[in-house]
PDB file of C-alpha atoms in Angstrom:
ATOM      1  CA  UNK A1318       0.000   0.000   0.000  1.00 97.00           C
ATOM      2  CA  UNK A1319       2.858   2.339   0.793  1.00 97.00           C
ATOM      3  CA  UNK A1320       4.414   1.731  -2.637  1.00 97.00           C
ATOM      4  CA  UNK A1321       1.086   2.372  -4.338  1.00 97.00           C
ATOM      5  CA  UNK A1322       0.829   5.725  -2.555  1.00 98.00           C
ATOM      6  CA  UNK A1323       4.433   6.552  -3.458  1.00 97.00           C
ATOM      7  CA  UNK A1324       3.664   5.923  -7.143  1.00 97.00           C
ATOM      8  CA  UNK A1325       0.524   8.104  -7.194  1.00 97.00           C
ATOM      9  CA  UNK A1326       0.455  11.457  -8.949  1.00 97.00           C
ATOM     10  CA  UNK A1327       1.069  14.318  -6.505  1.00 97.00           C
ATOM     11  CA  UNK A1328      -2.540  15.518  -6.385  1.00 97.00           C
ATOM     12  CA  UNK A1329      -3.617  12.081  -5.089  1.00 97.00           C
ATOM     13  CA  UNK A1330      -0.524  11.464  -3.001  1.00 97.00           C
ATOM     14  CA  UNK A1331      -1.077  14.628  -0.948  1.00 97.00           C
ATOM     15  CA  UNK A1332      -4.450  13.272   0.199  1.00 97.00           C
ATOM     16  CA  UNK A1333      -3.433   9.599   0.473  1.00 98.00           C
ATOM     17  CA  UNK A1334      -0.457  10.434   2.703  1.00 97.00           C
ATOM     18  CA  UNK A1335      -2.925  11.357   5.427  1.00 97.00           C
ATOM     19  CA  UNK A1336      -2.725   7.643   6.173  1.00 98.00           C
ATOM     20  CA  UNK A1337       0.657   7.292   7.861  1.00 97.00           C
ATOM     21  CA  UNK A1338       2.937   4.295   7.388  1.00 96.00           C
ATOM     22  CA  UNK A1339       1.745   3.077  10.766  1.00 97.00           C
ATOM     23  CA  UNK A1340      -1.892   3.455   9.676  1.00 98.00           C
ATOM     24  CA  UNK A1341      -1.137   1.376   6.575  1.00 98.00           C
ATOM     25  CA  UNK A1342       0.635  -1.258   8.674  1.00 97.00           C
ATOM     26  CA  UNK A1343      -2.389  -1.318  10.984  1.00 98.00           C
ATOM     27  CA  UNK A1344      -4.742  -1.862   8.039  1.00 98.00           C
ATOM     28  CA  UNK A1345      -2.562  -4.795   6.980  1.00 97.00           C
ATOM     29  CA  UNK A1346      -2.467  -6.045  10.567  1.00 97.00           C
ATOM     30  CA  UNK A1347      -6.256  -6.320  10.572  1.00 97.00           C
ATOM     31  CA  UNK A1348      -6.225  -8.353   7.372  1.00 96.00           C
ATOM     32  CA  UNK A1349      -5.038 -11.280   9.509  1.00 91.00           C
ATOM     33  CA  UNK A1350      -5.149 -14.566   7.599  1.00 89.00           C
ATOM     34  CA  UNK A1351      -5.942 -12.876   4.290  1.00 90.00           C
ATOM     35  CA  UNK A1352      -2.225 -12.171   4.049  1.00 91.00           C
ATOM     36  CA  UNK A1353      -1.306 -15.842   4.304  1.00 92.00           C
ATOM     37  CA  UNK A1354      -0.808 -17.103   0.776  1.00 93.00           C
ATOM     38  CA  UNK A1355       1.786 -19.460  -0.670  1.00 94.00           C
ATOM     39  CA  UNK A1356       4.740 -17.690  -2.276  1.00 93.00           C
ATOM     40  CA  UNK A1357       3.631 -18.807  -5.749  1.00 96.00           C
ATOM     41  CA  UNK A1358       0.228 -17.074  -5.275  1.00 96.00           C
ATOM     42  CA  UNK A1359       1.494 -13.598  -4.309  1.00 94.00           C
ATOM     43  CA  UNK A1360      -0.671 -11.911  -6.927  1.00 95.00           C
ATOM     44  CA  UNK A1361      -3.579 -12.847  -4.697  1.00 96.00           C
ATOM     45  CA  UNK A1362      -2.404 -10.211  -2.228  1.00 96.00           C
ATOM     46  CA  UNK A1363      -3.587  -7.534  -4.638  1.00 97.00           C
ATOM     47  CA  UNK A1364      -7.111  -8.931  -4.632  1.00 97.00           C
ATOM     48  CA  UNK A1365      -7.103  -9.551  -0.882  1.00 97.00           C
ATOM     49  CA  UNK A1366      -6.019  -5.955  -0.313  1.00 98.00           C
ATOM     50  CA  UNK A1367      -8.625  -4.650  -2.766  1.00 98.00           C
ATOM     51  CA  UNK A1368     -11.333  -6.621  -1.001  1.00 97.00           C
ATOM     52  CA  UNK A1369     -10.270  -5.483   2.476  1.00 98.00           C
ATOM     53  CA  UNK A1370     -10.072  -1.817   1.511  1.00 98.00           C
ATOM     54  CA  UNK A1371     -13.518  -2.081  -0.095  1.00 98.00           C
ATOM     55  CA  UNK A1372     -14.857  -3.562   3.136  1.00 97.00           C
ATOM     56  CA  UNK A1373     -13.345  -0.711   5.135  1.00 98.00           C
ATOM     57  CA  UNK A1374     -15.029   1.813   2.860  1.00 97.00           C
ATOM     58  CA  UNK A1375     -18.382   0.049   2.838  1.00 98.00           C
ATOM     59  CA  UNK A1376     -18.748  -0.667   6.554  1.00 98.00           C
ATOM     60  CA  UNK A1377     -18.157   2.520   8.525  1.00 97.00           C
ATOM     61  CA  UNK A1378     -18.872   0.826  11.866  1.00 97.00           C
ATOM     62  CA  UNK A1379     -16.155  -1.781  11.253  1.00 97.00           C
ATOM     63  CA  UNK A1380     -13.686   0.857  10.030  1.00 97.00           C
ATOM     64  CA  UNK A1381     -14.233   2.994  13.122  1.00 97.00           C
ATOM     65  CA  UNK A1382     -13.600   0.044  15.457  1.00 97.00           C
ATOM     66  CA  UNK A1383     -10.092  -0.676  14.172  1.00 98.00           C
ATOM     67  CA  UNK A1384      -7.158   0.400  16.311  1.00 97.00           C
ATOM     68  CA  UNK A1385      -3.462   0.510  15.571  1.00 97.00           C
ATOM     69  CA  UNK A1386      -1.634  -2.651  16.775  1.00 96.00           C
ATOM     70  CA  UNK A1387      -0.427  -1.115  20.040  1.00 96.00           C
ATOM     71  CA  UNK A1388      -3.988  -0.011  20.839  1.00 96.00           C
ATOM     72  CA  UNK A1389      -3.090   3.639  21.451  1.00 96.00           C
ATOM     73  CA  UNK A1390      -5.565   5.092  18.930  1.00 97.00           C
ATOM     74  CA  UNK A1391      -8.050   4.284  16.197  1.00 98.00           C
ATOM     75  CA  UNK A1392      -6.688   4.020  12.663  1.00 98.00           C
ATOM     76  CA  UNK A1393      -9.395   6.275  11.250  1.00 98.00           C
ATOM     77  CA  UNK A1394      -9.300   8.965  13.919  1.00 96.00           C
ATOM     78  CA  UNK A1395      -9.896  11.817  11.457  1.00 95.00           C
ATOM     79  CA  UNK A1396     -12.279  12.317   8.530  1.00 94.00           C
ATOM     80  CA  UNK A1397      -9.318  13.068   6.237  1.00 97.00           C
ATOM     81  CA  UNK A1398      -8.132   9.490   6.652  1.00 98.00           C
ATOM     82  CA  UNK A1399     -11.374   8.164   5.172  1.00 97.00           C
ATOM     83  CA  UNK A1400     -10.809  10.375   2.140  1.00 97.00           C
ATOM     84  CA  UNK A1401      -7.273   8.979   1.901  1.00 98.00           C
ATOM     85  CA  UNK A1402      -8.709   5.459   2.133  1.00 98.00           C
ATOM     86  CA  UNK A1403     -11.050   6.213  -0.780  1.00 98.00           C
ATOM     87  CA  UNK A1404      -8.126   7.211  -2.982  1.00 98.00           C
ATOM     88  CA  UNK A1405      -6.000   4.234  -1.939  1.00 98.00           C
ATOM     89  CA  UNK A1406      -8.888   1.804  -2.455  1.00 98.00           C
ATOM     90  CA  UNK A1407      -9.514   3.184  -5.957  1.00 98.00           C
ATOM     91  CA  UNK A1408      -5.840   2.836  -6.882  1.00 98.00           C
ATOM     92  CA  UNK A1409      -5.715  -0.767  -5.629  1.00 98.00           C
ATOM     93  CA  UNK A1410      -8.950  -1.538  -7.468  1.00 98.00           C
ATOM     94  CA  UNK A1411      -7.520  -0.073 -10.681  1.00 98.00           C
ATOM     95  CA  UNK A1412      -4.394  -2.207 -10.202  1.00 98.00           C
ATOM     96  CA  UNK A1413      -6.463  -5.356  -9.661  1.00 98.00           C
ATOM     97  CA  UNK A1414      -8.583  -4.659 -12.758  1.00 98.00           C
ATOM     98  CA  UNK A1415      -5.454  -4.026 -14.835  1.00 98.00           C
ATOM     99  CA  UNK A1416      -3.937  -7.319 -13.707  1.00 98.00           C
ATOM    100  CA  UNK A1417      -7.204  -9.103 -14.433  1.00 98.00           C
ATOM    101  CA  UNK A1418      -7.363  -7.627 -17.946  1.00 98.00           C
ATOM    102  CA  UNK A1419      -3.780  -8.714 -18.576  1.00 97.00           C
ATOM    103  CA  UNK A1420      -4.579 -12.262 -17.470  1.00 97.00           C
ATOM    104  CA  UNK A1421      -7.990 -12.520 -19.159  1.00 97.00           C
ATOM    105  CA  UNK A1422      -8.091  -9.983 -22.006  1.00 97.00           C
ATOM    106  CA  UNK A1423     -11.284 -11.393 -23.524  1.00 97.00           C
ATOM    107  CA  UNK A1424     -13.344 -11.354 -20.328  1.00 96.00           C
ATOM    108  CA  UNK A1425     -15.404  -8.246 -19.723  1.00 93.00           C
ATOM    109  CA  UNK A1426     -16.479  -8.731 -16.107  1.00 96.00           C
ATOM    110  CA  UNK A1427     -13.953  -8.640 -13.262  1.00 97.00           C
ATOM    111  CA  UNK A1428     -13.559 -11.979 -11.463  1.00 98.00           C
ATOM    112  CA  UNK A1429     -11.472 -11.795  -8.264  1.00 97.00           C
ATOM    113  CA  UNK A1430     -10.799 -15.533  -8.346  1.00 97.00           C
ATOM    114  CA  UNK A1431      -8.646 -15.121 -11.447  1.00 97.00           C
ATOM    115  CA  UNK A1432      -6.102 -13.117  -9.458  1.00 97.00           C
ATOM    116  CA  UNK A1433      -6.432 -15.056  -6.211  1.00 96.00           C
ATOM    117  CA  UNK A1434      -5.857 -18.403  -7.935  1.00 95.00           C
ATOM    118  CA  UNK A1435      -3.089 -17.322 -10.301  1.00 96.00           C
ATOM    119  CA  UNK A1436       0.162 -19.192  -9.786  1.00 96.00           C
ATOM    120  CA  UNK A1437       3.369 -17.283 -10.503  1.00 93.00           C
ATOM    121  CA  UNK A1438       6.625 -19.205 -10.519  1.00 90.00           C
TER     122      UNK A1438
END
């Protein structure tokens, strides 16, 4: 997620950087087992991240419950961080769709299983 923000154009990066590195690590921390994939299925991390960020955007109550790993504060303790999440989620979604189109150029509807189940050796 940090690399995706670093690669954003400046007008997006300024907003997305409202999520600190620790906030991003905390988002990953709450992904729990979704991050456990075999090394040859690493592309699946893109889809797992896309799905988790979409969940955070869709379910405000869940998003507002999440704390940083040391429990000292909530991840989304300011409205600006939700705006940053929106930008990050859109970038990750665009990445996932681009990967999907590369893998299945003739399919028109996004299928997350294509990325999750793709083996890369």
